[in-house]
mmCIF file with all atom_site columns, C-alpha atoms in Angstrom:
data_model
loop_
_atom_site.group_PDB
_atom_site.id
_atom_site.type_symbol
_atom_site.label_atom_id
_atom_site.label_alt_id
_atom_site.label_comp_id
_atom_site.label_asym_id
_atom_site.label_entity_id
_atom_site.label_seq_id
_atom_site.pdbx_PDB_ins_code
_atom_site.Cartn_x
_atom_site.Cartn_y
_atom_site.Cartn_z
_atom_site.occupancy
_atom_site.B_iso_or_equiv
_atom_site.pdbx_formal_charge
_atom_site.auth_seq_id
_atom_site.auth_comp_id
_atom_site.auth_asym_id
_atom_site.auth_atom_id
_atom_site.pdbx_PDB_model_num
ATOM 1   C CA . MET A 1 1   ? 104.935 97.750  72.934 1.00 61.00 ? 1   MET A CA 1
ATOM 2   C CA . SER A 1 2   ? 105.546 101.378 71.622 1.00 69.00 ? 2   SER A CA 1
ATOM 3   C CA . PHE A 1 3   ? 102.575 102.916 68.892 1.00 82.00 ? 3   PHE A CA 1
ATOM 4   C CA . ASN A 1 4   ? 103.980 105.473 66.223 1.00 88.00 ? 4   ASN A CA 1
ATOM 5   C CA . LEU A 1 5   ? 101.691 108.643 65.737 1.00 91.00 ? 5   LEU A CA 1
ATOM 6   C CA . GLY A 1 6   ? 99.039  107.142 62.707 1.00 93.00 ? 6   GLY A CA 1
ATOM 7   C CA . ASP A 1 7   ? 99.322  103.122 64.124 1.00 93.00 ? 7   ASP A CA 1
ATOM 8   C CA . THR A 1 8   ? 95.827  102.233 63.871 1.00 94.00 ? 8   THR A CA 1
ATOM 9   C CA . LEU A 1 9   ? 95.554  100.898 67.770 1.00 93.00 ? 9   LEU A CA 1
ATOM 10  C CA . PRO A 1 10  ? 94.439  96.595  69.051 1.00 93.00 ? 10  PRO A CA 1
ATOM 11  C CA . ASP A 1 11  ? 91.414  96.884  70.235 1.00 94.00 ? 11  ASP A CA 1
ATOM 12  C CA . PHE A 1 12  ? 90.951  95.453  74.356 1.00 94.00 ? 12  PHE A CA 1
ATOM 13  C CA . THR A 1 13  ? 88.832  94.561  76.416 1.00 95.00 ? 13  THR A CA 1
ATOM 14  C CA . ALA A 1 14  ? 88.311  96.296  79.987 1.00 96.00 ? 14  ALA A CA 1
ATOM 15  C CA . GLN A 1 15  ? 86.472  96.620  82.827 1.00 96.00 ? 15  GLN A CA 1
ATOM 16  C CA . ALA A 1 16  ? 86.198  100.545 84.231 1.00 97.00 ? 16  ALA A CA 1
ATOM 17  C CA . THR A 1 17  ? 83.683  102.363 86.640 1.00 97.00 ? 17  THR A CA 1
ATOM 18  C CA . SER A 1 18  ? 79.960  102.978 87.083 1.00 96.00 ? 18  SER A CA 1
ATOM 19  C CA . ASP A 1 19  ? 80.142  98.709  86.050 1.00 95.00 ? 19  ASP A CA 1
ATOM 20  C CA . GLN A 1 20  ? 81.824  99.327  82.148 1.00 95.00 ? 20  GLN A CA 1
ATOM 21  C CA . GLU A 1 21  ? 83.790  97.144  79.897 1.00 96.00 ? 21  GLU A CA 1
ATOM 22  C CA . ILE A 1 22  ? 85.417  99.149  77.686 1.00 96.00 ? 22  ILE A CA 1
ATOM 23  C CA . GLN A 1 23  ? 86.425  98.499  74.341 1.00 95.00 ? 23  GLN A CA 1
ATOM 24  C CA . LEU A 1 24  ? 88.251  100.440 72.488 1.00 95.00 ? 24  LEU A CA 1
ATOM 25  C CA . SER A 1 25  ? 86.347  100.075 69.505 1.00 95.00 ? 25  SER A CA 1
ATOM 26  C CA . GLN A 1 26  ? 83.306  101.407 70.945 1.00 96.00 ? 26  GLN A CA 1
ATOM 27  C CA . PHE A 1 27  ? 84.778  104.477 70.886 1.00 96.00 ? 27  PHE A CA 1
ATOM 28  C CA . LYS A 1 28  ? 85.131  104.548 66.634 1.00 93.00 ? 28  LYS A CA 1
ATOM 29  C CA . GLY A 1 29  ? 83.778  108.119 65.346 1.00 96.00 ? 29  GLY A CA 1
ATOM 30  C CA . LYS A 1 30  ? 84.626  109.626 68.402 1.00 97.00 ? 30  LYS A CA 1
ATOM 31  C CA . ASN A 1 31  ? 87.989  110.747 69.375 1.00 97.00 ? 31  ASN A CA 1
ATOM 32  C CA . LEU A 1 32  ? 89.471  108.953 72.756 1.00 98.00 ? 32  LEU A CA 1
ATOM 33  C CA . VAL A 1 33  ? 92.303  110.497 75.431 1.00 98.00 ? 33  VAL A CA 1
ATOM 34  C CA . ILE A 1 34  ? 93.318  107.876 77.582 1.00 98.00 ? 34  ILE A CA 1
ATOM 35  C CA . TYR A 1 35  ? 95.304  109.691 80.138 1.00 98.00 ? 35  TYR A CA 1
ATOM 36  C CA . PHE A 1 36  ? 97.944  107.556 82.911 1.00 97.00 ? 36  PHE A CA 1
ATOM 37  C CA . TYR A 1 37  ? 97.749  108.106 85.888 1.00 96.00 ? 37  TYR A CA 1
ATOM 38  C CA . PRO A 1 38  ? 100.307 106.796 88.982 1.00 95.00 ? 38  PRO A CA 1
ATOM 39  C CA . LYS A 1 39  ? 96.877  106.633 91.359 1.00 95.00 ? 39  LYS A CA 1
ATOM 40  C CA . ASP A 1 40  ? 93.953  107.777 92.618 1.00 96.00 ? 40  ASP A CA 1
ATOM 41  C CA . SER A 1 41  ? 93.546  110.226 95.096 1.00 95.00 ? 41  SER A CA 1
ATOM 42  C CA . THR A 1 42  ? 96.814  111.371 95.220 1.00 93.00 ? 42  THR A CA 1
ATOM 43  C CA . PRO A 1 43  ? 97.536  115.242 94.985 1.00 93.00 ? 43  PRO A CA 1
ATOM 44  C CA . GLY A 1 44  ? 98.592  115.522 90.562 1.00 93.00 ? 44  GLY A CA 1
ATOM 45  C CA . CYS A 1 45  ? 96.287  112.710 89.887 1.00 94.00 ? 45  CYS A CA 1
ATOM 46  C CA . THR A 1 46  ? 93.458  114.567 91.604 1.00 95.00 ? 46  THR A CA 1
ATOM 47  C CA . THR A 1 47  ? 94.306  117.883 90.291 1.00 96.00 ? 47  THR A CA 1
ATOM 48  C CA . GLN A 1 48  ? 95.057  116.541 86.528 1.00 97.00 ? 48  GLN A CA 1
ATOM 49  C CA . GLY A 1 49  ? 91.326  114.380 87.784 1.00 97.00 ? 49  GLY A CA 1
ATOM 50  C CA . GLY A 1 50  ? 89.853  118.076 88.286 1.00 97.00 ? 50  GLY A CA 1
ATOM 51  C CA . ASP A 1 51  ? 91.193  119.846 85.169 1.00 97.00 ? 51  ASP A CA 1
ATOM 52  C CA . PHE A 1 52  ? 89.908  117.024 82.943 1.00 98.00 ? 52  PHE A CA 1
ATOM 53  C CA . ARG A 1 53  ? 86.437  117.271 84.253 1.00 98.00 ? 53  ARG A CA 1
ATOM 54  C CA . ASP A 1 54  ? 86.576  120.685 84.324 1.00 98.00 ? 54  ASP A CA 1
ATOM 55  C CA . LEU A 1 55  ? 87.057  120.426 80.781 1.00 98.00 ? 55  LEU A CA 1
ATOM 56  C CA . TYR A 1 56  ? 84.894  118.081 79.685 1.00 98.00 ? 56  TYR A CA 1
ATOM 57  C CA . ALA A 1 57  ? 82.153  119.884 78.429 1.00 98.00 ? 57  ALA A CA 1
ATOM 58  C CA . ASP A 1 58  ? 84.892  121.207 75.966 1.00 98.00 ? 58  ASP A CA 1
ATOM 59  C CA . PHE A 1 59  ? 85.856  118.025 74.672 1.00 98.00 ? 59  PHE A CA 1
ATOM 60  C CA . GLN A 1 60  ? 82.381  116.759 74.041 1.00 98.00 ? 60  GLN A CA 1
ATOM 61  C CA . ALA A 1 61  ? 82.160  119.633 72.156 1.00 97.00 ? 61  ALA A CA 1
ATOM 62  C CA . ALA A 1 62  ? 85.151  117.760 69.925 1.00 97.00 ? 62  ALA A CA 1
ATOM 63  C CA . ASN A 1 63  ? 83.012  114.466 69.806 1.00 97.00 ? 63  ASN A CA 1
ATOM 64  C CA . THR A 1 64  ? 86.351  113.493 72.210 1.00 98.00 ? 64  THR A CA 1
ATOM 65  C CA . GLU A 1 65  ? 85.218  111.179 75.702 1.00 98.00 ? 65  GLU A CA 1
ATOM 66  C CA . ILE A 1 66  ? 87.977  110.851 77.700 1.00 98.00 ? 66  ILE A CA 1
ATOM 67  C CA . LEU A 1 67  ? 89.242  107.555 80.322 1.00 98.00 ? 67  LEU A CA 1
ATOM 68  C CA . GLY A 1 68  ? 91.681  107.596 83.079 1.00 98.00 ? 68  GLY A CA 1
ATOM 69  C CA . VAL A 1 69  ? 93.627  104.572 83.483 1.00 98.00 ? 69  VAL A CA 1
ATOM 70  C CA . SER A 1 70  ? 95.525  103.411 87.002 1.00 97.00 ? 70  SER A CA 1
ATOM 71  C CA . ARG A 1 71  ? 96.665  100.017 88.721 1.00 96.00 ? 71  ARG A CA 1
ATOM 72  C CA . ASP A 1 72  ? 94.181  100.712 91.002 1.00 96.00 ? 72  ASP A CA 1
ATOM 73  C CA . GLY A 1 73  ? 91.161  98.478  91.598 1.00 96.00 ? 73  GLY A CA 1
ATOM 74  C CA . LEU A 1 74  ? 87.512  99.224  91.263 1.00 97.00 ? 74  LEU A CA 1
ATOM 75  C CA . ARG A 1 75  ? 86.535  100.308 94.789 1.00 97.00 ? 75  ARG A CA 1
ATOM 76  C CA . SER A 1 76  ? 88.869  102.761 95.058 1.00 97.00 ? 76  SER A CA 1
ATOM 77  C CA . HIS A 1 77  ? 88.097  104.340 91.462 1.00 97.00 ? 77  HIS A CA 1
ATOM 78  C CA . GLU A 1 78  ? 84.516  104.712 92.445 1.00 97.00 ? 78  GLU A CA 1
ATOM 79  C CA . ASN A 1 79  ? 85.680  106.654 94.959 1.00 97.00 ? 79  ASN A CA 1
ATOM 80  C CA . PHE A 1 80  ? 87.355  108.831 93.841 1.00 98.00 ? 80  PHE A CA 1
ATOM 81  C CA . LYS A 1 81  ? 85.688  109.406 90.791 1.00 97.00 ? 81  LYS A CA 1
ATOM 82  C CA . ALA A 1 82  ? 82.510  110.143 93.005 1.00 97.00 ? 82  ALA A CA 1
ATOM 83  C CA . LYS A 1 83  ? 84.428  112.093 95.457 1.00 97.00 ? 83  LYS A CA 1
ATOM 84  C CA . GLN A 1 84  ? 85.697  114.360 92.637 1.00 98.00 ? 84  GLN A CA 1
ATOM 85  C CA . ASN A 1 85  ? 82.643  114.274 90.843 1.00 98.00 ? 85  ASN A CA 1
ATOM 86  C CA . PHE A 1 86  ? 84.297  112.996 87.363 1.00 98.00 ? 86  PHE A CA 1
ATOM 87  C CA . PRO A 1 87  ? 82.039  113.062 84.749 1.00 98.00 ? 87  PRO A CA 1
ATOM 88  C CA . PHE A 1 88  ? 84.196  109.994 82.597 1.00 98.00 ? 88  PHE A CA 1
ATOM 89  C CA . GLU A 1 89  ? 84.607  106.320 83.098 1.00 98.00 ? 89  GLU A CA 1
ATOM 90  C CA . LEU A 1 90  ? 88.356  105.218 85.085 1.00 98.00 ? 90  LEU A CA 1
ATOM 91  C CA . ILE A 1 91  ? 89.845  102.093 83.826 1.00 98.00 ? 91  ILE A CA 1
ATOM 92  C CA . SER A 1 92  ? 90.892  99.769  86.115 1.00 97.00 ? 92  SER A CA 1
ATOM 93  C CA . ASP A 1 93  ? 94.740  98.131  84.826 1.00 97.00 ? 93  ASP A CA 1
ATOM 94  C CA . LYS A 1 94  ? 95.493  96.076  87.644 1.00 95.00 ? 94  LYS A CA 1
ATOM 95  C CA . ASP A 1 95  ? 96.789  93.212  85.729 1.00 94.00 ? 95  ASP A CA 1
ATOM 96  C CA . GLU A 1 96  ? 98.981  96.655  84.119 1.00 94.00 ? 96  GLU A CA 1
ATOM 97  C CA . SER A 1 97  ? 97.677  94.659  80.799 1.00 94.00 ? 97  SER A CA 1
ATOM 98  C CA . LEU A 1 98  ? 97.230  98.116  78.914 1.00 95.00 ? 98  LEU A CA 1
ATOM 99  C CA . CYS A 1 99  ? 100.372 99.800  80.705 1.00 94.00 ? 99  CYS A CA 1
ATOM 100 C CA . LYS A 1 100 ? 102.459 97.311  79.447 1.00 94.00 ? 100 LYS A CA 1
ATOM 101 C CA . LEU A 1 101 ? 100.322 98.087  75.550 1.00 94.00 ? 101 LEU A CA 1
ATOM 102 C CA . PHE A 1 102 ? 101.340 101.683 76.021 1.00 95.00 ? 102 PHE A CA 1
ATOM 103 C CA . ASP A 1 103 ? 104.322 100.972 77.389 1.00 94.00 ? 103 ASP A CA 1
ATOM 104 C CA . VAL A 1 104 ? 103.801 103.764 80.661 1.00 95.00 ? 104 VAL A CA 1
ATOM 105 C CA . ILE A 1 105 ? 105.552 101.471 82.844 1.00 90.00 ? 105 ILE A CA 1
ATOM 106 C CA . LYS A 1 106 ? 108.756 102.929 84.241 1.00 89.00 ? 106 LYS A CA 1
ATOM 107 C CA . LEU A 1 107 ? 111.916 102.209 86.927 1.00 86.00 ? 107 LEU A CA 1
ATOM 108 C CA . LYS A 1 108 ? 111.197 105.486 88.834 1.00 83.00 ? 108 LYS A CA 1
ATOM 109 C CA . LYS A 1 109 ? 112.999 106.497 91.929 1.00 81.00 ? 109 LYS A CA 1
ATOM 110 C CA . MET A 1 110 ? 111.092 108.643 95.278 1.00 75.00 ? 110 MET A CA 1
ATOM 111 C CA . TYR A 1 111 ? 112.902 108.880 98.281 1.00 83.00 ? 111 TYR A CA 1
ATOM 112 C CA . GLY A 1 112 ? 115.666 107.695 97.476 1.00 86.00 ? 112 GLY A CA 1
ATOM 113 C CA . LYS A 1 113 ? 114.428 103.844 96.459 1.00 87.00 ? 113 LYS A CA 1
ATOM 114 C CA . GLU A 1 114 ? 113.166 102.490 92.740 1.00 89.00 ? 114 GLU A CA 1
ATOM 115 C CA . HIS A 1 115 ? 110.358 101.064 91.592 1.00 82.00 ? 115 HIS A CA 1
ATOM 116 C CA . TYR A 1 116 ? 108.756 100.344 88.749 1.00 88.00 ? 116 TYR A CA 1
ATOM 117 C CA . GLY A 1 117 ? 105.059 102.289 88.516 1.00 88.00 ? 117 GLY A CA 1
ATOM 118 C CA . ILE A 1 118 ? 103.174 104.750 85.924 1.00 92.00 ? 118 ILE A CA 1
ATOM 119 C CA . GLU A 1 119 ? 104.509 107.459 84.088 1.00 93.00 ? 119 GLU A CA 1
ATOM 120 C CA . ARG A 1 120 ? 102.193 110.301 84.335 1.00 95.00 ? 120 ARG A CA 1
ATOM 121 C CA . SER A 1 121 ? 101.402 110.245 79.735 1.00 97.00 ? 121 SER A CA 1
ATOM 122 C CA . THR A 1 122 ? 97.777  110.531 78.232 1.00 97.00 ? 122 THR A CA 1
ATOM 123 C CA . PHE A 1 123 ? 97.365  109.428 74.397 1.00 97.00 ? 123 PHE A CA 1
ATOM 124 C CA . LEU A 1 124 ? 94.905  111.056 71.930 1.00 98.00 ? 124 LEU A CA 1
ATOM 125 C CA . ILE A 1 125 ? 93.062  108.648 69.121 1.00 97.00 ? 125 ILE A CA 1
ATOM 126 C CA . ASP A 1 126 ? 91.264  109.773 66.678 1.00 97.00 ? 126 ASP A CA 1
ATOM 127 C CA . ARG A 1 127 ? 87.393  108.292 65.377 1.00 95.00 ? 127 ARG A CA 1
ATOM 128 C CA . GLU A 1 128 ? 89.421  106.097 63.186 1.00 94.00 ? 128 GLU A CA 1
ATOM 129 C CA . GLY A 1 129 ? 91.437  104.111 66.081 1.00 95.00 ? 129 GLY A CA 1
ATOM 130 C CA . LYS A 1 130 ? 94.888  105.831 64.925 1.00 95.00 ? 130 LYS A CA 1
ATOM 131 C CA . LEU A 1 131 ? 97.191  107.310 67.644 1.00 96.00 ? 131 LEU A CA 1
ATOM 132 C CA . ALA A 1 132 ? 97.333  110.982 67.011 1.00 97.00 ? 132 ALA A CA 1
ATOM 133 C CA . GLN A 1 133 ? 99.373  112.448 69.537 1.00 96.00 ? 133 GLN A CA 1
ATOM 134 C CA . GLU A 1 134 ? 100.744 111.469 72.757 1.00 96.00 ? 134 GLU A CA 1
ATOM 135 C CA . TRP A 1 135 ? 102.771 112.680 75.456 1.00 96.00 ? 135 TRP A CA 1
ATOM 136 C CA . ARG A 1 136 ? 104.905 110.762 78.225 1.00 95.00 ? 136 ARG A CA 1
ATOM 137 C CA . LYS A 1 137 ? 106.121 112.554 81.862 1.00 94.00 ? 137 LYS A CA 1
ATOM 138 C CA . VAL A 1 138 ? 103.378 114.509 82.148 1.00 94.00 ? 138 VAL A CA 1
ATOM 139 C CA . LYS A 1 139 ? 103.963 117.746 84.146 1.00 94.00 ? 139 LYS A CA 1
ATOM 140 C CA . VAL A 1 140 ? 100.349 118.474 85.233 1.00 93.00 ? 140 VAL A CA 1
ATOM 141 C CA . PRO A 1 141 ? 99.782  122.403 85.088 1.00 94.00 ? 141 PRO A CA 1
ATOM 142 C CA . GLY A 1 142 ? 98.617  123.874 81.788 1.00 96.00 ? 142 GLY A CA 1
ATOM 143 C CA . HIS A 1 143 ? 98.884  119.666 80.869 1.00 97.00 ? 143 HIS A CA 1
ATOM 144 C CA . VAL A 1 144 ? 94.452  119.548 80.043 1.00 97.00 ? 144 VAL A CA 1
ATOM 145 C CA . GLN A 1 145 ? 94.096  122.549 77.621 1.00 97.00 ? 145 GLN A CA 1
ATOM 146 C CA . GLU A 1 146 ? 97.226  120.966 75.855 1.00 97.00 ? 146 GLU A CA 1
ATOM 147 C CA . VAL A 1 147 ? 94.682  117.516 74.939 1.00 98.00 ? 147 VAL A CA 1
ATOM 148 C CA . LEU A 1 148 ? 91.988  119.964 74.531 1.00 98.00 ? 148 LEU A CA 1
ATOM 149 C CA . GLU A 1 149 ? 93.783  122.366 72.378 1.00 98.00 ? 149 GLU A CA 1
ATOM 150 C CA . ALA A 1 150 ? 95.261  118.962 70.286 1.00 97.00 ? 150 ALA A CA 1
ATOM 151 C CA . ALA A 1 151 ? 91.815  117.135 70.335 1.00 97.00 ? 151 ALA A CA 1
ATOM 152 C CA . GLN A 1 152 ? 89.882  120.111 68.762 1.00 97.00 ? 152 GLN A CA 1
ATOM 153 C CA . ALA A 1 153 ? 93.363  120.115 66.011 1.00 96.00 ? 153 ALA A CA 1
ATOM 154 C CA . LEU A 1 154 ? 91.413  117.087 65.044 1.00 93.00 ? 154 LEU A CA 1
ATOM 155 C CA . ASP A 1 155 ? 87.845  118.304 64.111 1.00 69.00 ? 155 ASP A CA 1
#
């Protein structure tokens, strides 16, 4: 599926860290950043999560919550979250339902081999549940600051 800016996103339910069942609708009245990343505890994903962690207070000040999503299981997520001291929850999307909803599974090449995986992508959803901005094929350096500025511009 694919959304256009301004589209209202369908509600979803997903399993997350801290034994939480997350629903999109629970964030009504807040902005929400959902970022998709390939794999827990890899260098780029650790840097990206760390950038969100380091700017978390600024996101909170902009009435914005953060959720990370990958296909890793909850145990892996709990370890990654604890080790990196992330103040936000990580969603386990083993069945790729959220990945498919946001159309982030792409054919990738690594070491000459092709495989399907998560294309690093970030979505900013406004307080009414509408897609305010999206970033695809994300490069980690400077990205989180850009997302923060977009979130601050919403309020």
